[in-house]
PDB file of C-alpha atoms in Angstrom:
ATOM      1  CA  UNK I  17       0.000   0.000   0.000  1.00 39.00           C
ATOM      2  CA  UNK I  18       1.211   3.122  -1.034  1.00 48.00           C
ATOM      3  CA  UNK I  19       2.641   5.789   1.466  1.00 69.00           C
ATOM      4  CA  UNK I  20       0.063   8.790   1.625  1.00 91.00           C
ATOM      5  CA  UNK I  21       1.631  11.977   0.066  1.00 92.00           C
ATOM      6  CA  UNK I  22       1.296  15.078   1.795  1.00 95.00           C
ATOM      7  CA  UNK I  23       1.552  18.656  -0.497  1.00 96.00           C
ATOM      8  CA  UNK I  24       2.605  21.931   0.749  1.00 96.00           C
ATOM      9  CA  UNK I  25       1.594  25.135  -1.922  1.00 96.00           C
ATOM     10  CA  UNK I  26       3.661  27.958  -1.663  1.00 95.00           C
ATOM     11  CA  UNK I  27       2.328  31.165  -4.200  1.00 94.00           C
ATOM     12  CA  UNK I  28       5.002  33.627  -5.267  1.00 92.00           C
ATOM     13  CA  UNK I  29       3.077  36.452  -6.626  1.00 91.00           C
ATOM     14  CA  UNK I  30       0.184  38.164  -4.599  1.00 91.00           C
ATOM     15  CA  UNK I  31      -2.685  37.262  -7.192  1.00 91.00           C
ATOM     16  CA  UNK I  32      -2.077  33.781  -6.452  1.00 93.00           C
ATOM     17  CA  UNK I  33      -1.743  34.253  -2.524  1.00 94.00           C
ATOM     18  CA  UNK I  34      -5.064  35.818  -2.579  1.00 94.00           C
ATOM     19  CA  UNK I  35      -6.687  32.694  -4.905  1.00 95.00           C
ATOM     20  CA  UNK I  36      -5.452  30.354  -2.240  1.00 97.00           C
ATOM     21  CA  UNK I  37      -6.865  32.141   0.609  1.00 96.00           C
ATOM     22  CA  UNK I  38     -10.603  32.375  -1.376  1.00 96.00           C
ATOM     23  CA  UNK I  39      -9.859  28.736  -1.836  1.00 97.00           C
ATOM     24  CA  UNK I  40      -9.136  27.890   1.869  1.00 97.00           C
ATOM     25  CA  UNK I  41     -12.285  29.788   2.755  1.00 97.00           C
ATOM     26  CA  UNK I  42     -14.884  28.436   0.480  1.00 97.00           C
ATOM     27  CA  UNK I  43     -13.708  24.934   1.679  1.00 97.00           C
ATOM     28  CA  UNK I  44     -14.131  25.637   5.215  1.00 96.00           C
ATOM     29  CA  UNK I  45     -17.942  26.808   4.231  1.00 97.00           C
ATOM     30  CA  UNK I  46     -18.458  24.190   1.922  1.00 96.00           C
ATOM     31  CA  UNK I  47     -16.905  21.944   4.755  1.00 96.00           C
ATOM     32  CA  UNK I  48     -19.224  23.177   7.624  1.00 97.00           C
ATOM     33  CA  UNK I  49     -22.465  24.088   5.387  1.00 95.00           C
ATOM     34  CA  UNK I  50     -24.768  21.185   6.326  1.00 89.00           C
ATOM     35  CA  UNK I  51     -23.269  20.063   9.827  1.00 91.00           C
ATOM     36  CA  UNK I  52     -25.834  19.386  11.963  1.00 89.00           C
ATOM     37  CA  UNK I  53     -24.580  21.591  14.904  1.00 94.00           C
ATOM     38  CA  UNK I  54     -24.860  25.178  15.763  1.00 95.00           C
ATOM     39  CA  UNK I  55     -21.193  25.418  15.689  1.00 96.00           C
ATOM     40  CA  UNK I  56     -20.949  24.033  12.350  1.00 97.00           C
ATOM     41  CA  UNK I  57     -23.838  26.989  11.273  1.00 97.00           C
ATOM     42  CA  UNK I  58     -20.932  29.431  13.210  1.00 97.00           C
ATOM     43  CA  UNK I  59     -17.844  28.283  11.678  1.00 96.00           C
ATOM     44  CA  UNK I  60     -19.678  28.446   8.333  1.00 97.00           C
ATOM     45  CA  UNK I  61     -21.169  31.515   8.370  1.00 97.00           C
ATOM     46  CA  UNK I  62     -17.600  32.719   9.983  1.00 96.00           C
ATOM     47  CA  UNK I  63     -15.614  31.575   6.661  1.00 96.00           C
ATOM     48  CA  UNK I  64     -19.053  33.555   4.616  1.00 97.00           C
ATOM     49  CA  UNK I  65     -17.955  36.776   6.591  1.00 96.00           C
ATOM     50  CA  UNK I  66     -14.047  36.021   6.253  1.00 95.00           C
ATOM     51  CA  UNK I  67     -14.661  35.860   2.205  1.00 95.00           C
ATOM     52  CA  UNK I  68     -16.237  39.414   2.238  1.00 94.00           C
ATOM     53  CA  UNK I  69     -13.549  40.814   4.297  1.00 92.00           C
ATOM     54  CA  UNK I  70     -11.017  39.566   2.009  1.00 92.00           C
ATOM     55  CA  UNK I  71     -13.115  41.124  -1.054  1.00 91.00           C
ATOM     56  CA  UNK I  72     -13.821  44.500   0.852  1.00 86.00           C
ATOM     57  CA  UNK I  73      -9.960  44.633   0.983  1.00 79.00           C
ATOM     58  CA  UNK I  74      -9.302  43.675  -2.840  1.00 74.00           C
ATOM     59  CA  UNK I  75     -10.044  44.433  -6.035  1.00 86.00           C
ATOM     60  CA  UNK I  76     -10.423  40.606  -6.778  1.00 91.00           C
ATOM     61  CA  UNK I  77     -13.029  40.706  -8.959  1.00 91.00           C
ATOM     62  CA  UNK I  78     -10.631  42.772 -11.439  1.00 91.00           C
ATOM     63  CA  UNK I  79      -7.895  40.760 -10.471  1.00 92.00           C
ATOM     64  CA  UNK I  80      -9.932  37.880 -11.503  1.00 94.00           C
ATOM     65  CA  UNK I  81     -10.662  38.601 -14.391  1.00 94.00           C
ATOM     66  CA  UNK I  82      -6.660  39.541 -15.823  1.00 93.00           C
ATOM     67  CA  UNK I  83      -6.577  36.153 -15.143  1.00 93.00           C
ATOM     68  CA  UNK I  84      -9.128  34.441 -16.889  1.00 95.00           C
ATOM     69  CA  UNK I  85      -8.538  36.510 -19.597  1.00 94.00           C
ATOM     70  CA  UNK I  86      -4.492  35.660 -19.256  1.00 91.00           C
ATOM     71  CA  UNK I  87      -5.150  31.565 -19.055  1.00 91.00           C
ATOM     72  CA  UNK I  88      -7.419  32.165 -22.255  1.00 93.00           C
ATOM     73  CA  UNK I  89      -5.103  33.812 -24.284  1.00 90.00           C
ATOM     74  CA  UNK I  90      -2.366  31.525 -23.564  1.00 86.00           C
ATOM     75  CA  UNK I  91      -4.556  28.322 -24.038  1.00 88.00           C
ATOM     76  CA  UNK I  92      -5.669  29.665 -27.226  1.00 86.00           C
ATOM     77  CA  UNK I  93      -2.180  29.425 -28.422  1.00 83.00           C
ATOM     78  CA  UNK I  94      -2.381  25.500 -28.011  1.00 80.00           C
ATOM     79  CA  UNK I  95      -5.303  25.127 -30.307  1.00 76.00           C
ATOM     80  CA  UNK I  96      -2.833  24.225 -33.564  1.00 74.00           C
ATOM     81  CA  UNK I  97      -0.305  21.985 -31.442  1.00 77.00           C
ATOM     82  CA  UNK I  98      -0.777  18.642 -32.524  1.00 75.00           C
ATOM     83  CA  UNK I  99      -0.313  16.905 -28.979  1.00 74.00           C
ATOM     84  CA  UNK I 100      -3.415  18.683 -27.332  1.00 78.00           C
ATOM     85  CA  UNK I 101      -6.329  16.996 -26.491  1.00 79.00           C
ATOM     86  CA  UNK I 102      -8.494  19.648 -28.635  1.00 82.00           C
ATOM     87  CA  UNK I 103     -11.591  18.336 -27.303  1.00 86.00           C
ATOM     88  CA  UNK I 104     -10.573  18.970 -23.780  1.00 88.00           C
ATOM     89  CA  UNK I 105      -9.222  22.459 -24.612  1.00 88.00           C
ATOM     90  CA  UNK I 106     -12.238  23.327 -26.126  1.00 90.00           C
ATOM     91  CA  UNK I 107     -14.145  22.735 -22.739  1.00 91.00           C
ATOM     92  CA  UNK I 108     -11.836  24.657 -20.680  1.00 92.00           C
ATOM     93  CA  UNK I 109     -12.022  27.865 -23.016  1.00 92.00           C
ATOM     94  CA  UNK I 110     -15.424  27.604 -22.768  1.00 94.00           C
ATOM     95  CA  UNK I 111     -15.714  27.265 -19.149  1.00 94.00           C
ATOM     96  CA  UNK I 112     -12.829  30.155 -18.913  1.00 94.00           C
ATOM     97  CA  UNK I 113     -15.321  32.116 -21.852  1.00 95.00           C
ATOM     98  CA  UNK I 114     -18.450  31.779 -19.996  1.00 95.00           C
ATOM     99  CA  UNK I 115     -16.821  33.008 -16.382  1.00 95.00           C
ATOM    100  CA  UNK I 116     -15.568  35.959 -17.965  1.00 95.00           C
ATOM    101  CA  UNK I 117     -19.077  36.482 -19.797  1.00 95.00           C
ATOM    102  CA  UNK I 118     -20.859  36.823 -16.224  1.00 94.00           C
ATOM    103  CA  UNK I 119     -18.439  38.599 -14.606  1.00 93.00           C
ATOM    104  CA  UNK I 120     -18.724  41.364 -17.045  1.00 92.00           C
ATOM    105  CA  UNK I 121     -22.399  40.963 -16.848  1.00 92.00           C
ATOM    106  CA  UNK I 122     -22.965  41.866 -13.465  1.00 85.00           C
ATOM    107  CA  UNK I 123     -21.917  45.636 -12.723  1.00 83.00           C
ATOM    108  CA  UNK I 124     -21.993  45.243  -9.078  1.00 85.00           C
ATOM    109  CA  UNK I 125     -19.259  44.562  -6.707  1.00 86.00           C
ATOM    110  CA  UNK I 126     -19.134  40.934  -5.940  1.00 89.00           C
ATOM    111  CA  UNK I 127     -21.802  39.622  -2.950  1.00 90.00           C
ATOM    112  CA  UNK I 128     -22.556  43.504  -3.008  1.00 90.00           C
ATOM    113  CA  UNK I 129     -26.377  41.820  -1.502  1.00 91.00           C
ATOM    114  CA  UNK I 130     -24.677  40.867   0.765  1.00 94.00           C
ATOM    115  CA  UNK I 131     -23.469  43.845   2.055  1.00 91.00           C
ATOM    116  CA  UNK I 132     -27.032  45.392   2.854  1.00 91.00           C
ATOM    117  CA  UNK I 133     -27.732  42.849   5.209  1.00 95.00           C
ATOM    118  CA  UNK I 134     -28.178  44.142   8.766  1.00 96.00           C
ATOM    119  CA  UNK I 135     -27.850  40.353  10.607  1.00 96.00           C
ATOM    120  CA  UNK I 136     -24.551  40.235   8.282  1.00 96.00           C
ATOM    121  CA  UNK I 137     -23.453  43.183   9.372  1.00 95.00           C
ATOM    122  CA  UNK I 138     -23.727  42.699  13.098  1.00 95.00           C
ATOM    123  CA  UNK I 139     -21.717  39.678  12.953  1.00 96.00           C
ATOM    124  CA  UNK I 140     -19.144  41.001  10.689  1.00 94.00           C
ATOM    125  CA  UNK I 141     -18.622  43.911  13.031  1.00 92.00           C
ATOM    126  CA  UNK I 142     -18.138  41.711  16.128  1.00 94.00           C
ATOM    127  CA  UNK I 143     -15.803  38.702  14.261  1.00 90.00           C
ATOM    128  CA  UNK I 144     -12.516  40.693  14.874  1.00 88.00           C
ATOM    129  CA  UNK I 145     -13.111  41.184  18.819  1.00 93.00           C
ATOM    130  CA  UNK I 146     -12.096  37.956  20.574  1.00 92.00           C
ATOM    131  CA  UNK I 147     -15.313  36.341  22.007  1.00 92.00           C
ATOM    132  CA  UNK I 148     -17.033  39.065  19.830  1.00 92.00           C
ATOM    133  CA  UNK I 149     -20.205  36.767  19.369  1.00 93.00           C
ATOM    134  CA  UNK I 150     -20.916  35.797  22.540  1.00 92.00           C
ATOM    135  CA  UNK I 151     -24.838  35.294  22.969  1.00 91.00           C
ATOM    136  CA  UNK I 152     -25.323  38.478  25.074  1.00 93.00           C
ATOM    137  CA  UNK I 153     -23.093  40.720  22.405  1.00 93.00           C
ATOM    138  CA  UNK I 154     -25.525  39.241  19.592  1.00 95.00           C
ATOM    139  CA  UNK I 155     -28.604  37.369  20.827  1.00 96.00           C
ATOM    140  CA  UNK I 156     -29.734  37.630  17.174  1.00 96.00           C
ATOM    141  CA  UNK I 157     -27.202  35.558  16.324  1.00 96.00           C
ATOM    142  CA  UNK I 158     -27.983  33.443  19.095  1.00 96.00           C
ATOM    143  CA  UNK I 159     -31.769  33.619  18.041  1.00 96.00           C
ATOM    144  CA  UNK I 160     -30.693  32.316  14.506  1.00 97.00           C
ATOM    145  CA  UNK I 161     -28.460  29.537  15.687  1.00 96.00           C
ATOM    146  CA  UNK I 162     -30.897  27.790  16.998  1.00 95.00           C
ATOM    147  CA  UNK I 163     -33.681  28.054  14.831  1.00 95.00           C
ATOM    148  CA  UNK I 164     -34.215  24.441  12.735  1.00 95.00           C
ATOM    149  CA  UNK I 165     -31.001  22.842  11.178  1.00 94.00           C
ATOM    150  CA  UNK I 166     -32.806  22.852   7.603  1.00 95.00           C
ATOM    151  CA  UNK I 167     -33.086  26.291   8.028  1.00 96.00           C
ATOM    152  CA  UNK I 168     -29.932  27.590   8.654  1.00 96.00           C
ATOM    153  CA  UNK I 169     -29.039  25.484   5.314  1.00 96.00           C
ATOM    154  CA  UNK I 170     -30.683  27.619   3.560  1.00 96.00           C
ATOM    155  CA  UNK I 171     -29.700  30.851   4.464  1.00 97.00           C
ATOM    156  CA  UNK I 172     -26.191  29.965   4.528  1.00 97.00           C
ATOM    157  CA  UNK I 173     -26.514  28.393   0.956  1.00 97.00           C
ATOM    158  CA  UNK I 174     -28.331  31.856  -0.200  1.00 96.00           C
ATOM    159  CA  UNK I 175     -25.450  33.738   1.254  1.00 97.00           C
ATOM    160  CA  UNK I 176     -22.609  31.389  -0.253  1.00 97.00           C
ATOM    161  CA  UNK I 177     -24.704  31.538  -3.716  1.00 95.00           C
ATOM    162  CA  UNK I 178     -23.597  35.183  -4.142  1.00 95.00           C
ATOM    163  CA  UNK I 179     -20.155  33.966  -4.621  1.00 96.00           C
ATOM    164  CA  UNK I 180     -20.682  31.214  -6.869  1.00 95.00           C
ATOM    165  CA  UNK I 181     -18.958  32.723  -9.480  1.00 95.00           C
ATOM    166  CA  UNK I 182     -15.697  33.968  -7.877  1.00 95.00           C
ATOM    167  CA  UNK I 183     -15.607  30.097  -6.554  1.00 96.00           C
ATOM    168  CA  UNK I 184     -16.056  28.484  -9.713  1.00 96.00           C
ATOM    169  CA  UNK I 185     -13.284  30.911 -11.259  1.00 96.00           C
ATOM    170  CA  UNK I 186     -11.070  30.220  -8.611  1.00 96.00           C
ATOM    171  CA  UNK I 187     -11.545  26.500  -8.448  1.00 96.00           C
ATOM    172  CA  UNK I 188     -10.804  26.640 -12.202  1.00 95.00           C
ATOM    173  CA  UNK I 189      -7.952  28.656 -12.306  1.00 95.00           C
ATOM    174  CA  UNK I 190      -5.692  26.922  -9.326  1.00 96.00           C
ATOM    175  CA  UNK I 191      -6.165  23.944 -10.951  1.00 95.00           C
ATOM    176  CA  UNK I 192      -4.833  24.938 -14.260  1.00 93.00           C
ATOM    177  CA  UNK I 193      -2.085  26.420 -12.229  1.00 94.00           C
ATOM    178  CA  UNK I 194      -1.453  23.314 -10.993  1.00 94.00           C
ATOM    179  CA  UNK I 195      -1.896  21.047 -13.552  1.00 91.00           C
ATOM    180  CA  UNK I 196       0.820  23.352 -15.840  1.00 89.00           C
ATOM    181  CA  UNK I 197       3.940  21.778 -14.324  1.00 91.00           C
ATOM    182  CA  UNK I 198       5.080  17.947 -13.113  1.00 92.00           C
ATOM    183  CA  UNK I 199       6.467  16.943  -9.771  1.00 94.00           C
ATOM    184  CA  UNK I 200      10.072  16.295 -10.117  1.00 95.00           C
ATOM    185  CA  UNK I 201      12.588  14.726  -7.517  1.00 97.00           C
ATOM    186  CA  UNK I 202      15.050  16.666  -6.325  1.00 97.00           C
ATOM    187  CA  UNK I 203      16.842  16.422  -2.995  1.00 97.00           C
ATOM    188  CA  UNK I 204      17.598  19.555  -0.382  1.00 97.00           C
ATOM    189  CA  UNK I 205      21.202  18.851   0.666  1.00 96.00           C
ATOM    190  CA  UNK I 206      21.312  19.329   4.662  1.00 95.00           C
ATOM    191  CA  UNK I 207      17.812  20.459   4.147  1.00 95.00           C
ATOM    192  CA  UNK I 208      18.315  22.923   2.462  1.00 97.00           C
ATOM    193  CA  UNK I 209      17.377  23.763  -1.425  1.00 97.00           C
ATOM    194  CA  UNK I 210      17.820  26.681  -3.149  1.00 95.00           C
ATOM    195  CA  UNK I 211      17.039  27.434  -6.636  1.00 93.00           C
ATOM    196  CA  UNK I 212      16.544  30.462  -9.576  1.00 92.00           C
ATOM    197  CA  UNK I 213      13.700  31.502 -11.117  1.00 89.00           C
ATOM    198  CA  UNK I 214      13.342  32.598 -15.223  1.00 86.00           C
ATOM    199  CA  UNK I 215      11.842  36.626 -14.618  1.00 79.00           C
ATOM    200  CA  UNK I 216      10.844  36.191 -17.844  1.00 81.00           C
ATOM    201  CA  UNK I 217       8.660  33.123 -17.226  1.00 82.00           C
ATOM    202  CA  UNK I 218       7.746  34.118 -13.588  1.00 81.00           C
ATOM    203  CA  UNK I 219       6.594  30.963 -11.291  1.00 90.00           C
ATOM    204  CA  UNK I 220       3.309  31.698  -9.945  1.00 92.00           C
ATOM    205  CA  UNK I 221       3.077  28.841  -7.065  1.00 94.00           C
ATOM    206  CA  UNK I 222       5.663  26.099  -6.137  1.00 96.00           C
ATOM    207  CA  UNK I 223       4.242  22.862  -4.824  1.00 97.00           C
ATOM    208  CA  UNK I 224       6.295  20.487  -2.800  1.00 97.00           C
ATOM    209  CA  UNK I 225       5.180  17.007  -2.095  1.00 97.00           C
ATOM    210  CA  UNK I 226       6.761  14.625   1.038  1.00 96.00           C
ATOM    211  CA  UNK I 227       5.920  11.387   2.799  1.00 94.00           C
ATOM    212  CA  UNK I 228       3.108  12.221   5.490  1.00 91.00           C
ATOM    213  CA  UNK I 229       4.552  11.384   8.854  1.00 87.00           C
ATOM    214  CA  UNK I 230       8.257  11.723   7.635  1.00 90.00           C
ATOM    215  CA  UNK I 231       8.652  14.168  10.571  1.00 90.00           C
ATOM    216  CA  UNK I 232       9.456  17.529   9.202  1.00 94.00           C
ATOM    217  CA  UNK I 233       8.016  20.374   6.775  1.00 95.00           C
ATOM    218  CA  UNK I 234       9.036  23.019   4.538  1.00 97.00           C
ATOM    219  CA  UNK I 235       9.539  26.094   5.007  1.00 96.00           C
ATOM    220  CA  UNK I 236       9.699  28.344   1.980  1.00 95.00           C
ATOM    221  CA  UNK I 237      10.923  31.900   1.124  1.00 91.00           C
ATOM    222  CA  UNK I 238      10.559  33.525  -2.427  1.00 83.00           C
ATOM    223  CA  UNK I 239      10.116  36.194  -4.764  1.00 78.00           C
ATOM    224  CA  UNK I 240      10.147  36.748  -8.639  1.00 76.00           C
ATOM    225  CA  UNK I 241      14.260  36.142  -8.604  1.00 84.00           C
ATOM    226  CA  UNK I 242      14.956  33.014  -6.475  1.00 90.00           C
ATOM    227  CA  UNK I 243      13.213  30.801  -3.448  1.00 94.00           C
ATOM    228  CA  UNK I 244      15.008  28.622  -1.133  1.00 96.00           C
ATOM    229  CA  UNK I 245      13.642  25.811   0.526  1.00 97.00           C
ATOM    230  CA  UNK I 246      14.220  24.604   4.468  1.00 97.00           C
ATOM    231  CA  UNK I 247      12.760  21.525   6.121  1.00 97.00           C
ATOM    232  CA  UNK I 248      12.036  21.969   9.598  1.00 96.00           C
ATOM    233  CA  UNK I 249      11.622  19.173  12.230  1.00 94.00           C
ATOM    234  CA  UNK I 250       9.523  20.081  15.568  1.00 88.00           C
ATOM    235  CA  UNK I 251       8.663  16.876  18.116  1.00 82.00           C
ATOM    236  CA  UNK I 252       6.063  19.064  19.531  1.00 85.00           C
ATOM    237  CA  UNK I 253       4.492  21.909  19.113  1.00 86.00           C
ATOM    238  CA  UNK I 254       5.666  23.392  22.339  1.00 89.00           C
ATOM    239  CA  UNK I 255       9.187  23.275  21.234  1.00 89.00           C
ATOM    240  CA  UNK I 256      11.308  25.563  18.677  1.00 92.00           C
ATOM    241  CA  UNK I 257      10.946  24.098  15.171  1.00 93.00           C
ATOM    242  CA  UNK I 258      15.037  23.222  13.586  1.00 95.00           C
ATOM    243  CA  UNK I 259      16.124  22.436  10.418  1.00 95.00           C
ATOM    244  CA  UNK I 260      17.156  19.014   9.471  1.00 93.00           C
ATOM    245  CA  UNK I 261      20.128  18.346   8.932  1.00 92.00           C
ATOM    246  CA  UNK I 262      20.336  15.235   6.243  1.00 94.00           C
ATOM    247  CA  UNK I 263      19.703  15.162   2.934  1.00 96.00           C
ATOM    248  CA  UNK I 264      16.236  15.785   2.058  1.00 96.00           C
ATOM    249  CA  UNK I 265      14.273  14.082  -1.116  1.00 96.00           C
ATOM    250  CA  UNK I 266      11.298  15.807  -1.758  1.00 97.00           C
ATOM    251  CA  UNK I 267       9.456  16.433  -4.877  1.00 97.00           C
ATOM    252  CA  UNK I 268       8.825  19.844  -6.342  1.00 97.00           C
ATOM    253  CA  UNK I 269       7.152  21.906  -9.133  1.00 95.00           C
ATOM    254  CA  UNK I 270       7.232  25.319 -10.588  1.00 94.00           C
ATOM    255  CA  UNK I 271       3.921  25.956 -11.488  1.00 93.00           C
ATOM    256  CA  UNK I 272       3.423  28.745 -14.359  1.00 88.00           C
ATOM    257  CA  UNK I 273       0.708  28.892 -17.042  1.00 82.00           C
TER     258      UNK I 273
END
C-alpha cells in the first residue's frame, strides 16, 4: 500500500496568494455548510464573513478577471499543437469564456447583496473582537443559531450563492495552475534547497510534495528572482521548530501557465 503523500503550496506572486486564501475559505464553508450543529452553522457563516472581508480589501473581482482573460489567451495558443487533447481544450475555453461572460455581466461589486444585510453586518462587526459573538453581544445571532437545522441550510446556501462565481473561477484557475507543471525529484542537501527563477517566465506557485509522517516540513521563502527551501523538524508543538540536517528528497514543481 502506497505511502500517503502530503503537499505543501507555496504562491510567489500576490494574485495567487489571494486565490489560495478564497480557496481555503470556500472549503471551510463548503466543509461546515450542512453540519448538523450550531457550531458548524458558526464556523460556516464565519468563513461567509471572512470571504467578504477579504473582497472588501481587494479588487479581486478585477484581479480575476486579468486572469481568466491571461489563461485564455495563452490556451488559445495550443489550439494548432498537434499533442493537445483539442476536445478537452475546447471545454476549458469555454468554461474560462463563460466566467468571464458573467463577470462582465454583473456591474456590481461581488456579494454587493450581501453587504445590505443588517444580521450580516452585526456579525461582521463583532468577528474581529475575541469572544465578539458571545450570545449576550448578539442574541440575534444566538436567536438564529438555533432556529431548525434545515433552516440555517438555507440561508447559509443563499449567502454562499452570491459567490458562486468567484468560486467556480477560482476553483478553475488553481487547478490549471497546478496542472501546468510535473512533480520532479530533487533532494535539499542538509535540508536545504535553493534554486533560480526565469523573470521572464515568472513561477506563480511552487508545490512540494513529502511522505506524510516523515517528521518535518518546509519552510519556503521567495520572490520573482529566487526561493530557497528549508525543512524543519519540531517533536512538539511546544518546542522551537530546527532544520534538518540530512539530505532531504522531496518532490517539487514550478507551477506557471
Amino acid at each position: 500500500m502506497a505511502s500517503k503523500i502530503l503537499t505543501y503550496e507555496q504562491p510567489l506572486n500576490e494574485r495567487i496568494r489571494s486565490f489560495l486564501r478564497l480557496e481555503f475559505l470556500f472549503d471551510q464553508a463548503d466543509y461546515f455548510l450542512r453540519g448538523a450543529a450550531s457550531w458548524s452553522s458558526h464556523a460556516c457563516l464565519a468563513g461567509i464573513l471572512e470571504i467578504q472581508n477579504l473582497l472588501a480589501r481587494n479588487d479581486v473581482k478585477t484581479e480575476v478577471l486579468k486572469e481568466l482573460e491571461r489563461h485564455t489567451s495563452n490556451l488559445a495558443r495550443l489550439e494548432q499543437n498537434p499533442g493537445v487533447d483539442r476536445q478537452r481544450l475546447a471545454e476549458v475555453l469555454d468554461e474560462l469564456d463563460s466566467l468571464i461572460d458573467r463577470l462582465y455581466s454583473n456591474s456590481q461589486p461581488l456579494g454587493q447583496e450581501l453587504k445590505q444585510n443588517d444580521f450580516l453586518n452585526s456579525v461582521r462587526q463583532r468577528l474581529s473582537i475575541p469572544g465578539g459573538t458571545c450570545d449576550f453581544d448578539l442574541p440575534g445571532l444566538h436567536h438564529w443559531l438555533q432556529s431548525p437545522n434545515e433552516q440555517r441550510i438555507r440561508d447559509l446556501g443563499r449567502w454562499l450563492a452570491a459567490y458562486d462565481v468567484l468560486h467556480q473561477a477560482i476553483t478553475l484557475m488553481l487547478h490549471l495552475v497546478r496542472e501546468s507543471s510535473s512533480l520532479r525529484q530533487e533532494v535539499a542537501a542538509d535540508g536545504f534547497y535553493q534554486k533560480s527563477l526565469d523573470p521572464n517566465n515568472a513561477c506563480q506557485m511552487l508545490r512540494i510534495s513529502i511522505p506524510a509522517g516523515c517528521g518535518y516540513y518546509p519552510e519556503v521563502s521567495g520572490g520573482k528572482h529566487r526561493f530557497s527551501i528549508r525543512f524543519m523538524q519540531q517533536s512538539s508543538p511546544d518546542e522551537k521548530p530546527v532544520q534538518v540536517h540530512q539530505d532531504v528528497p522531496f518532490q517539487l514543481a514550478c507551477c506557471v501557465i
